[in-house]
mmCIF file with all atom_site columns, C-alpha atoms in Angstrom:
data_model
loop_
_atom_site.group_PDB
_atom_site.id
_atom_site.type_symbol
_atom_site.label_atom_id
_atom_site.label_alt_id
_atom_site.label_comp_id
_atom_site.label_asym_id
_atom_site.label_entity_id
_atom_site.label_seq_id
_atom_site.pdbx_PDB_ins_code
_atom_site.Cartn_x
_atom_site.Cartn_y
_atom_site.Cartn_z
_atom_site.occupancy
_atom_site.B_iso_or_equiv
_atom_site.pdbx_formal_charge
_atom_site.auth_seq_id
_atom_site.auth_comp_id
_atom_site.auth_asym_id
_atom_site.auth_atom_id
_atom_site.pdbx_PDB_model_num
ATOM 1   C CA . LEU H 1 1   ? -90.879  137.490 85.068 1.00 0.00 ? 254 LEU H CA 1
ATOM 2   C CA . VAL H 1 2   ? -88.151  134.899 84.695 1.00 0.00 ? 255 VAL H CA 1
ATOM 3   C CA . VAL H 1 3   ? -85.314  136.549 82.750 1.00 0.00 ? 256 VAL H CA 1
ATOM 4   C CA . PRO H 1 4   ? -82.621  134.153 81.474 1.00 0.00 ? 257 PRO H CA 1
ATOM 5   C CA . THR H 1 5   ? -79.062  135.412 81.152 1.00 0.00 ? 258 THR H CA 1
ATOM 6   C CA . GLY H 1 6   ? -77.784  136.111 77.668 1.00 0.00 ? 259 GLY H CA 1
ATOM 7   C CA . SER H 1 7   ? -76.188  138.768 75.487 1.00 0.00 ? 260 SER H CA 1
ATOM 8   C CA . ALA H 1 8   ? -79.336  140.443 74.125 1.00 0.00 ? 261 ALA H CA 1
ATOM 9   C CA . PHE H 1 9   ? -80.490  143.772 75.636 1.00 0.00 ? 262 PHE H CA 1
ATOM 10  C CA . GLY H 1 10  ? -83.297  143.774 78.147 1.00 0.00 ? 263 GLY H CA 1
ATOM 11  C CA . THR H 1 11  ? -82.746  142.296 81.585 1.00 0.00 ? 264 THR H CA 1
ATOM 12  C CA . GLY H 1 12  ? -85.003  144.786 83.328 1.00 0.00 ? 265 GLY H CA 1
ATOM 13  C CA . GLY H 1 13  ? -82.183  146.780 84.861 1.00 0.00 ? 266 GLY H CA 1
ATOM 14  C CA . HIS H 1 14  ? -82.061  149.664 82.404 1.00 0.00 ? 267 HIS H CA 1
ATOM 15  C CA . PRO H 1 15  ? -84.156  152.696 83.335 1.00 0.00 ? 268 PRO H CA 1
ATOM 16  C CA . SER H 1 16  ? -85.992  152.692 79.982 1.00 0.00 ? 269 SER H CA 1
ATOM 17  C CA . THR H 1 17  ? -86.955  149.029 80.417 1.00 0.00 ? 270 THR H CA 1
ATOM 18  C CA . ARG H 1 18  ? -88.286  149.669 83.918 1.00 0.00 ? 271 ARG H CA 1
ATOM 19  C CA . ILE H 1 19  ? -90.282  152.692 82.681 1.00 0.00 ? 272 ILE H CA 1
ATOM 20  C CA . ALA H 1 20  ? -91.675  150.586 79.834 1.00 0.00 ? 273 ALA H CA 1
ATOM 21  C CA . LEU H 1 21  ? -92.768  147.832 82.196 1.00 0.00 ? 274 LEU H CA 1
ATOM 22  C CA . ARG H 1 22  ? -94.522  150.316 84.502 1.00 0.00 ? 275 ARG H CA 1
ATOM 23  C CA . THR H 1 23  ? -96.182  151.931 81.469 1.00 0.00 ? 276 THR H CA 1
ATOM 24  C CA . LEU H 1 24  ? -97.374  148.562 80.188 1.00 0.00 ? 277 LEU H CA 1
ATOM 25  C CA . ARG H 1 25  ? -98.922  147.752 83.554 1.00 0.00 ? 278 ARG H CA 1
ATOM 26  C CA . ARG H 1 26  ? -100.695 151.120 83.694 1.00 0.00 ? 279 ARG H CA 1
ATOM 27  C CA . TRP H 1 27  ? -101.952 150.839 80.108 1.00 0.00 ? 280 TRP H CA 1
ATOM 28  C CA . TRP H 1 28  ? -103.145 147.280 80.797 1.00 0.00 ? 281 TRP H CA 1
ATOM 29  C CA . ASN H 1 29  ? -105.069 148.395 83.872 1.00 0.00 ? 282 ASN H CA 1
ATOM 30  C CA . GLU H 1 30  ? -106.729 151.115 81.747 1.00 0.00 ? 283 GLU H CA 1
ATOM 31  C CA . GLN H 1 31  ? -107.590 148.802 78.819 1.00 0.00 ? 284 GLN H CA 1
ATOM 32  C CA . PRO H 1 32  ? -106.298 145.278 78.129 1.00 0.00 ? 285 PRO H CA 1
ATOM 33  C CA . VAL H 1 33  ? -105.393 144.522 74.494 1.00 0.00 ? 286 VAL H CA 1
ATOM 34  C CA . THR H 1 34  ? -104.786 141.427 72.354 1.00 0.00 ? 287 THR H CA 1
ATOM 35  C CA . ARG H 1 35  ? -102.051 142.524 69.936 1.00 0.00 ? 288 ARG H CA 1
ATOM 36  C CA . VAL H 1 36  ? -98.636  143.850 71.001 1.00 0.00 ? 289 VAL H CA 1
ATOM 37  C CA . LEU H 1 37  ? -95.472  144.503 68.947 1.00 0.00 ? 290 LEU H CA 1
ATOM 38  C CA . ASP H 1 38  ? -91.986  144.862 70.474 1.00 0.00 ? 291 ASP H CA 1
ATOM 39  C CA . VAL H 1 39  ? -89.604  146.476 67.981 1.00 0.00 ? 292 VAL H CA 1
ATOM 40  C CA . GLY H 1 40  ? -85.995  145.653 68.843 1.00 0.00 ? 293 GLY H CA 1
ATOM 41  C CA . MET H 1 41  ? -87.209  143.176 71.490 1.00 0.00 ? 294 MET H CA 1
ATOM 42  C CA . GLY H 1 42  ? -83.792  142.074 72.791 1.00 0.00 ? 295 GLY H CA 1
ATOM 43  C CA . THR H 1 43  ? -84.538  139.388 75.372 1.00 0.00 ? 296 THR H CA 1
ATOM 44  C CA . GLY H 1 44  ? -88.287  139.919 74.814 1.00 0.00 ? 297 GLY H CA 1
ATOM 45  C CA . ILE H 1 45  ? -88.893  141.198 78.339 1.00 0.00 ? 298 ILE H CA 1
ATOM 46  C CA . LEU H 1 46  ? -91.574  143.710 77.288 1.00 0.00 ? 299 LEU H CA 1
ATOM 47  C CA . ALA H 1 47  ? -93.295  141.285 74.917 1.00 0.00 ? 300 ALA H CA 1
ATOM 48  C CA . VAL H 1 48  ? -93.307  138.473 77.484 1.00 0.00 ? 301 VAL H CA 1
ATOM 49  C CA . ALA H 1 49  ? -94.659  140.825 80.141 1.00 0.00 ? 302 ALA H CA 1
ATOM 50  C CA . ALA H 1 50  ? -97.516  141.714 77.782 1.00 0.00 ? 303 ALA H CA 1
ATOM 51  C CA . ALA H 1 51  ? -98.261  138.029 77.146 1.00 0.00 ? 304 ALA H CA 1
ATOM 52  C CA . LYS H 1 52  ? -98.220  137.303 80.878 1.00 0.00 ? 305 LYS H CA 1
ATOM 53  C CA . LEU H 1 53  ? -100.771 140.074 81.341 1.00 0.00 ? 306 LEU H CA 1
ATOM 54  C CA . GLY H 1 54  ? -103.004 138.409 78.764 1.00 0.00 ? 307 GLY H CA 1
ATOM 55  C CA . ALA H 1 55  ? -102.141 139.631 75.261 1.00 0.00 ? 308 ALA H CA 1
ATOM 56  C CA . SER H 1 56  ? -102.876 136.722 72.929 1.00 0.00 ? 309 SER H CA 1
ATOM 57  C CA . GLN H 1 57  ? -100.712 137.830 69.976 1.00 0.00 ? 310 GLN H CA 1
ATOM 58  C CA . VAL H 1 58  ? -97.314  139.246 70.824 1.00 0.00 ? 311 VAL H CA 1
ATOM 59  C CA . ASP H 1 59  ? -94.766  139.747 68.085 1.00 0.00 ? 312 ASP H CA 1
ATOM 60  C CA . GLY H 1 60  ? -91.214  141.004 68.220 1.00 0.00 ? 313 GLY H CA 1
ATOM 61  C CA . MET H 1 61  ? -88.223  141.402 66.009 1.00 0.00 ? 314 MET H CA 1
ATOM 62  C CA . ASP H 1 62  ? -84.598  142.361 66.488 1.00 0.00 ? 315 ASP H CA 1
ATOM 63  C CA . PRO H 1 63  ? -81.626  142.355 64.059 1.00 0.00 ? 316 PRO H CA 1
ATOM 64  C CA . ASP H 1 64  ? -79.270  141.149 66.824 1.00 0.00 ? 317 ASP H CA 1
ATOM 65  C CA . PRO H 1 65  ? -78.458  137.456 66.048 1.00 0.00 ? 318 PRO H CA 1
ATOM 66  C CA . PRO H 1 66  ? -79.025  135.986 69.553 1.00 0.00 ? 319 PRO H CA 1
ATOM 67  C CA . ALA H 1 67  ? -82.156  138.041 70.351 1.00 0.00 ? 320 ALA H CA 1
ATOM 68  C CA . ALA H 1 68  ? -84.862  135.826 68.816 1.00 0.00 ? 321 ALA H CA 1
ATOM 69  C CA . SER H 1 69  ? -83.637  132.626 70.461 1.00 0.00 ? 322 SER H CA 1
ATOM 70  C CA . GLN H 1 70  ? -83.257  134.367 73.821 1.00 0.00 ? 323 GLN H CA 1
ATOM 71  C CA . ALA H 1 71  ? -86.717  135.907 73.560 1.00 0.00 ? 324 ALA H CA 1
ATOM 72  C CA . ASN H 1 72  ? -88.221  132.526 72.666 1.00 0.00 ? 325 ASN H CA 1
ATOM 73  C CA . LYS H 1 73  ? -86.457  130.957 75.668 1.00 0.00 ? 326 LYS H CA 1
ATOM 74  C CA . MET H 1 74  ? -87.805  133.704 77.931 1.00 0.00 ? 327 MET H CA 1
ATOM 75  C CA . ALA H 1 75  ? -91.336  133.120 76.609 1.00 0.00 ? 328 ALA H CA 1
ATOM 76  C CA . GLU H 1 76  ? -91.012  129.384 77.288 1.00 0.00 ? 329 GLU H CA 1
ATOM 77  C CA . LEU H 1 77  ? -89.657  129.925 80.831 1.00 0.00 ? 330 LEU H CA 1
ATOM 78  C CA . ASN H 1 78  ? -92.598  132.234 81.542 1.00 0.00 ? 331 ASN H CA 1
ATOM 79  C CA . GLY H 1 79  ? -95.239  129.891 80.120 1.00 0.00 ? 332 GLY H CA 1
ATOM 80  C CA . VAL H 1 80  ? -96.357  132.198 77.279 1.00 0.00 ? 333 VAL H CA 1
ATOM 81  C CA . ALA H 1 81  ? -94.581  130.724 74.252 1.00 0.00 ? 334 ALA H CA 1
ATOM 82  C CA . GLU H 1 82  ? -97.869  130.062 72.413 1.00 0.00 ? 335 GLU H CA 1
ATOM 83  C CA . ALA H 1 83  ? -98.783  133.763 72.475 1.00 0.00 ? 336 ALA H CA 1
ATOM 84  C CA . CYS H 1 84  ? -95.333  134.975 71.358 1.00 0.00 ? 337 CYS H CA 1
ATOM 85  C CA . HIS H 1 85  ? -93.688  135.040 67.929 1.00 0.00 ? 338 HIS H CA 1
ATOM 86  C CA . PHE H 1 86  ? -90.110  136.381 67.720 1.00 0.00 ? 339 PHE H CA 1
ATOM 87  C CA . TRP H 1 87  ? -87.790  136.618 64.727 1.00 0.00 ? 340 TRP H CA 1
ATOM 88  C CA . ARG H 1 88  ? -84.513  138.114 63.592 1.00 0.00 ? 341 ARG H CA 1
ATOM 89  C CA . GLY H 1 89  ? -85.357  141.140 61.506 1.00 0.00 ? 342 GLY H CA 1
ATOM 90  C CA . VAL H 1 90  ? -86.041  144.861 61.312 1.00 0.00 ? 343 VAL H CA 1
ATOM 91  C CA . LEU H 1 91  ? -89.233  146.856 61.527 1.00 0.00 ? 344 LEU H CA 1
ATOM 92  C CA . GLU H 1 92  ? -89.911  146.462 57.815 1.00 0.00 ? 345 GLU H CA 1
ATOM 93  C CA . SER H 1 93  ? -90.304  142.706 58.375 1.00 0.00 ? 346 SER H CA 1
ATOM 94  C CA . ALA H 1 94  ? -93.402  143.267 60.545 1.00 0.00 ? 347 ALA H CA 1
ATOM 95  C CA . GLY H 1 95  ? -96.701  143.355 58.695 1.00 0.00 ? 348 GLY H CA 1
ATOM 96  C CA . GLY H 1 96  ? -99.945  144.317 60.317 1.00 0.00 ? 349 GLY H CA 1
ATOM 97  C CA . GLU H 1 97  ? -101.256 146.662 62.972 1.00 0.00 ? 350 GLU H CA 1
ATOM 98  C CA . TRP H 1 98  ? -100.921 146.461 66.706 1.00 0.00 ? 351 TRP H CA 1
ATOM 99  C CA . GLN H 1 99  ? -102.749 148.032 69.632 1.00 0.00 ? 352 GLN H CA 1
ATOM 100 C CA . ILE H 1 100 ? -99.557  148.583 71.618 1.00 0.00 ? 353 ILE H CA 1
ATOM 101 C CA . VAL H 1 101 ? -96.108  149.073 70.054 1.00 0.00 ? 354 VAL H CA 1
ATOM 102 C CA . PHE H 1 102 ? -92.916  149.173 72.100 1.00 0.00 ? 355 PHE H CA 1
ATOM 103 C CA . ALA H 1 103 ? -89.855  150.781 70.537 1.00 0.00 ? 356 ALA H CA 1
ATOM 104 C CA . ASN H 1 104 ? -87.275  150.951 73.276 1.00 0.00 ? 357 ASN H CA 1
ATOM 105 C CA . LEU H 1 105 ? -84.567  152.129 70.886 1.00 0.00 ? 358 LEU H CA 1
ATOM 106 C CA . GLN H 1 106 ? -81.871  154.744 70.577 1.00 0.00 ? 359 GLN H CA 1
ATOM 107 C CA . SER H 1 107 ? -82.877  158.187 69.240 1.00 0.00 ? 360 SER H CA 1
ATOM 108 C CA . GLY H 1 108 ? -81.429  157.749 65.735 1.00 0.00 ? 361 GLY H CA 1
ATOM 109 C CA . LEU H 1 109 ? -83.530  154.648 65.122 1.00 0.00 ? 362 LEU H CA 1
ATOM 110 C CA . LEU H 1 110 ? -86.669  156.284 66.557 1.00 0.00 ? 363 LEU H CA 1
ATOM 111 C CA . GLN H 1 111 ? -86.169  159.267 64.258 1.00 0.00 ? 364 GLN H CA 1
ATOM 112 C CA . ARG H 1 112 ? -85.394  157.129 61.212 1.00 0.00 ? 365 ARG H CA 1
ATOM 113 C CA . TYR H 1 113 ? -88.345  154.782 61.720 1.00 0.00 ? 366 TYR H CA 1
ATOM 114 C CA . SER H 1 114 ? -90.946  157.239 63.044 1.00 0.00 ? 367 SER H CA 1
ATOM 115 C CA . LYS H 1 115 ? -93.233  156.870 60.007 1.00 0.00 ? 368 LYS H CA 1
ATOM 116 C CA . ASP H 1 116 ? -92.819  153.084 59.986 1.00 0.00 ? 369 ASP H CA 1
ATOM 117 C CA . LEU H 1 117 ? -93.743  152.959 63.659 1.00 0.00 ? 370 LEU H CA 1
ATOM 118 C CA . ARG H 1 118 ? -96.857  154.996 62.990 1.00 0.00 ? 371 ARG H CA 1
ATOM 119 C CA . ALA H 1 119 ? -97.783  152.730 60.042 1.00 0.00 ? 372 ALA H CA 1
ATOM 120 C CA . CYS H 1 120 ? -97.829  149.587 62.216 1.00 0.00 ? 373 CYS H CA 1
ATOM 121 C CA . MET H 1 121 ? -100.222 151.094 64.778 1.00 0.00 ? 374 MET H CA 1
ATOM 122 C CA . ALA H 1 122 ? -103.922 150.294 64.756 1.00 0.00 ? 375 ALA H CA 1
ATOM 123 C CA . ARG H 1 123 ? -106.513 153.023 65.266 1.00 0.00 ? 376 ARG H CA 1
ATOM 124 C CA . LYS H 1 124 ? -106.531 154.371 68.831 1.00 0.00 ? 377 LYS H CA 1
ATOM 125 C CA . SER H 1 125 ? -103.334 152.502 69.682 1.00 0.00 ? 378 SER H CA 1
ATOM 126 C CA . ARG H 1 126 ? -100.368 153.410 71.870 1.00 0.00 ? 379 ARG H CA 1
ATOM 127 C CA . LEU H 1 127 ? -96.644  153.667 71.274 1.00 0.00 ? 380 LEU H CA 1
ATOM 128 C CA . PHE H 1 128 ? -93.941  153.575 73.936 1.00 0.00 ? 381 PHE H CA 1
ATOM 129 C CA . THR H 1 129 ? -90.583  154.999 72.908 1.00 0.00 ? 382 THR H CA 1
ATOM 130 C CA . GLY H 1 130 ? -87.617  154.832 75.231 1.00 0.00 ? 383 GLY H CA 1
ATOM 131 C CA . GLY H 1 131 ? -83.886  154.574 75.403 1.00 0.00 ? 384 GLY H CA 1
ATOM 132 C CA . PHE H 1 132 ? -82.968  158.033 74.180 1.00 0.00 ? 385 PHE H CA 1
ATOM 133 C CA . MET H 1 133 ? -80.890  160.652 75.936 1.00 0.00 ? 386 MET H CA 1
ATOM 134 C CA . ASP H 1 134 ? -81.960  164.144 77.024 1.00 0.00 ? 387 ASP H CA 1
ATOM 135 C CA . ARG H 1 135 ? -79.706  165.774 74.412 1.00 0.00 ? 388 ARG H CA 1
ATOM 136 C CA . ASN H 1 136 ? -81.647  163.950 71.640 1.00 0.00 ? 389 ASN H CA 1
ATOM 137 C CA . ALA H 1 137 ? -85.115  164.372 73.051 1.00 0.00 ? 390 ALA H CA 1
ATOM 138 C CA . THR H 1 138 ? -86.217  167.427 71.054 1.00 0.00 ? 391 THR H CA 1
ATOM 139 C CA . ALA H 1 139 ? -85.319  165.953 67.671 1.00 0.00 ? 392 ALA H CA 1
ATOM 140 C CA . THR H 1 140 ? -86.663  162.516 68.545 1.00 0.00 ? 393 THR H CA 1
ATOM 141 C CA . LEU H 1 141 ? -90.016  163.797 69.820 1.00 0.00 ? 394 LEU H CA 1
ATOM 142 C CA . ALA H 1 142 ? -90.357  166.141 66.813 1.00 0.00 ? 395 ALA H CA 1
ATOM 143 C CA . ALA H 1 143 ? -89.770  163.269 64.356 1.00 0.00 ? 396 ALA H CA 1
ATOM 144 C CA . LEU H 1 144 ? -92.404  161.127 66.056 1.00 0.00 ? 397 LEU H CA 1
ATOM 145 C CA . GLU H 1 145 ? -94.926  163.949 66.159 1.00 0.00 ? 398 GLU H CA 1
ATOM 146 C CA . SER H 1 146 ? -94.215  164.747 62.471 1.00 0.00 ? 399 SER H CA 1
ATOM 147 C CA . ALA H 1 147 ? -95.168  161.143 61.682 1.00 0.00 ? 400 ALA H CA 1
ATOM 148 C CA . GLY H 1 148 ? -98.676  161.806 63.021 1.00 0.00 ? 401 GLY H CA 1
ATOM 149 C CA . LEU H 1 149 ? -98.240  160.628 66.601 1.00 0.00 ? 402 LEU H CA 1
ATOM 150 C CA . ARG H 1 150 ? -99.652  162.570 69.542 1.00 0.00 ? 403 ARG H CA 1
ATOM 151 C CA . LEU H 1 151 ? -97.346  162.946 72.554 1.00 0.00 ? 404 LEU H CA 1
ATOM 152 C CA . GLN H 1 152 ? -99.108  162.006 75.789 1.00 0.00 ? 405 GLN H CA 1
ATOM 153 C CA . ARG H 1 153 ? -96.362  161.806 78.406 1.00 0.00 ? 406 ARG H CA 1
ATOM 154 C CA . ILE H 1 154 ? -92.604  162.169 78.808 1.00 0.00 ? 407 ILE H CA 1
ATOM 155 C CA . HIS H 1 155 ? -90.677  160.118 81.387 1.00 0.00 ? 408 HIS H CA 1
ATOM 156 C CA . GLU H 1 156 ? -87.311  161.202 82.747 1.00 0.00 ? 409 GLU H CA 1
ATOM 157 C CA . HIS H 1 157 ? -84.752  159.177 84.678 1.00 0.00 ? 410 HIS H CA 1
ATOM 158 C CA . GLY H 1 158 ? -81.450  160.969 84.993 1.00 0.00 ? 411 GLY H CA 1
ATOM 159 C CA . ARG H 1 159 ? -80.422  161.728 81.406 1.00 0.00 ? 412 ARG H CA 1
ATOM 160 C CA . TRP H 1 160 ? -82.639  158.954 79.965 1.00 0.00 ? 413 TRP H CA 1
ATOM 161 C CA . ARG H 1 161 ? -85.952  159.814 78.308 1.00 0.00 ? 414 ARG H CA 1
ATOM 162 C CA . ALA H 1 162 ? -88.985  157.837 77.282 1.00 0.00 ? 415 ALA H CA 1
ATOM 163 C CA . ALA H 1 163 ? -92.301  158.962 75.836 1.00 0.00 ? 416 ALA H CA 1
ATOM 164 C CA . GLU H 1 164 ? -95.833  157.724 75.288 1.00 0.00 ? 417 GLU H CA 1
ATOM 165 C CA . PHE H 1 165 ? -97.764  158.462 72.103 1.00 0.00 ? 418 PHE H CA 1
ATOM 166 C CA . THR H 1 166 ? -101.206 157.757 70.726 1.00 0.00 ? 419 THR H CA 1
ATOM 167 C CA . CYS H 1 167 ? -102.654 157.887 67.228 1.00 0.00 ? 420 CYS H CA 1
ATOM 168 C CA . ASP H 1 168 ? -106.172 158.243 65.891 1.00 0.00 ? 421 ASP H CA 1
#
């Protein structure tokens, strides 16, 4: 992946981003998909990685003003701009259902948007959540499970946590 410098989050150095990239690769090896959503995409690193693997419709949104332009630049630099659609916005601005959803967000946002995350998932889809601390893990995981998601795996890196979920 070619990652341009900028102010948006997601250069690949954060533990949750590295865990998400490894998870994407493993999921892709198990079953490739066509539709991927990156909630709070930052630079678009996860979305662009999915497009490079072969996803034909990759969408992402982020309320941070420079994020969409940086994600579009990253998609262009990596030769996957046609598969990617990025915009400035919040989860409510995404309509549709995806086979893989990335939500590499802080715990408060994961808790607040747990039902919205579940609503944008297609049947038998997967959700990656990351970027939350160990002290917030119990409440974050409980909110996501209360939304109808099934916890599959928890990742730990120091005090950082990430989790994988599925839905029926």
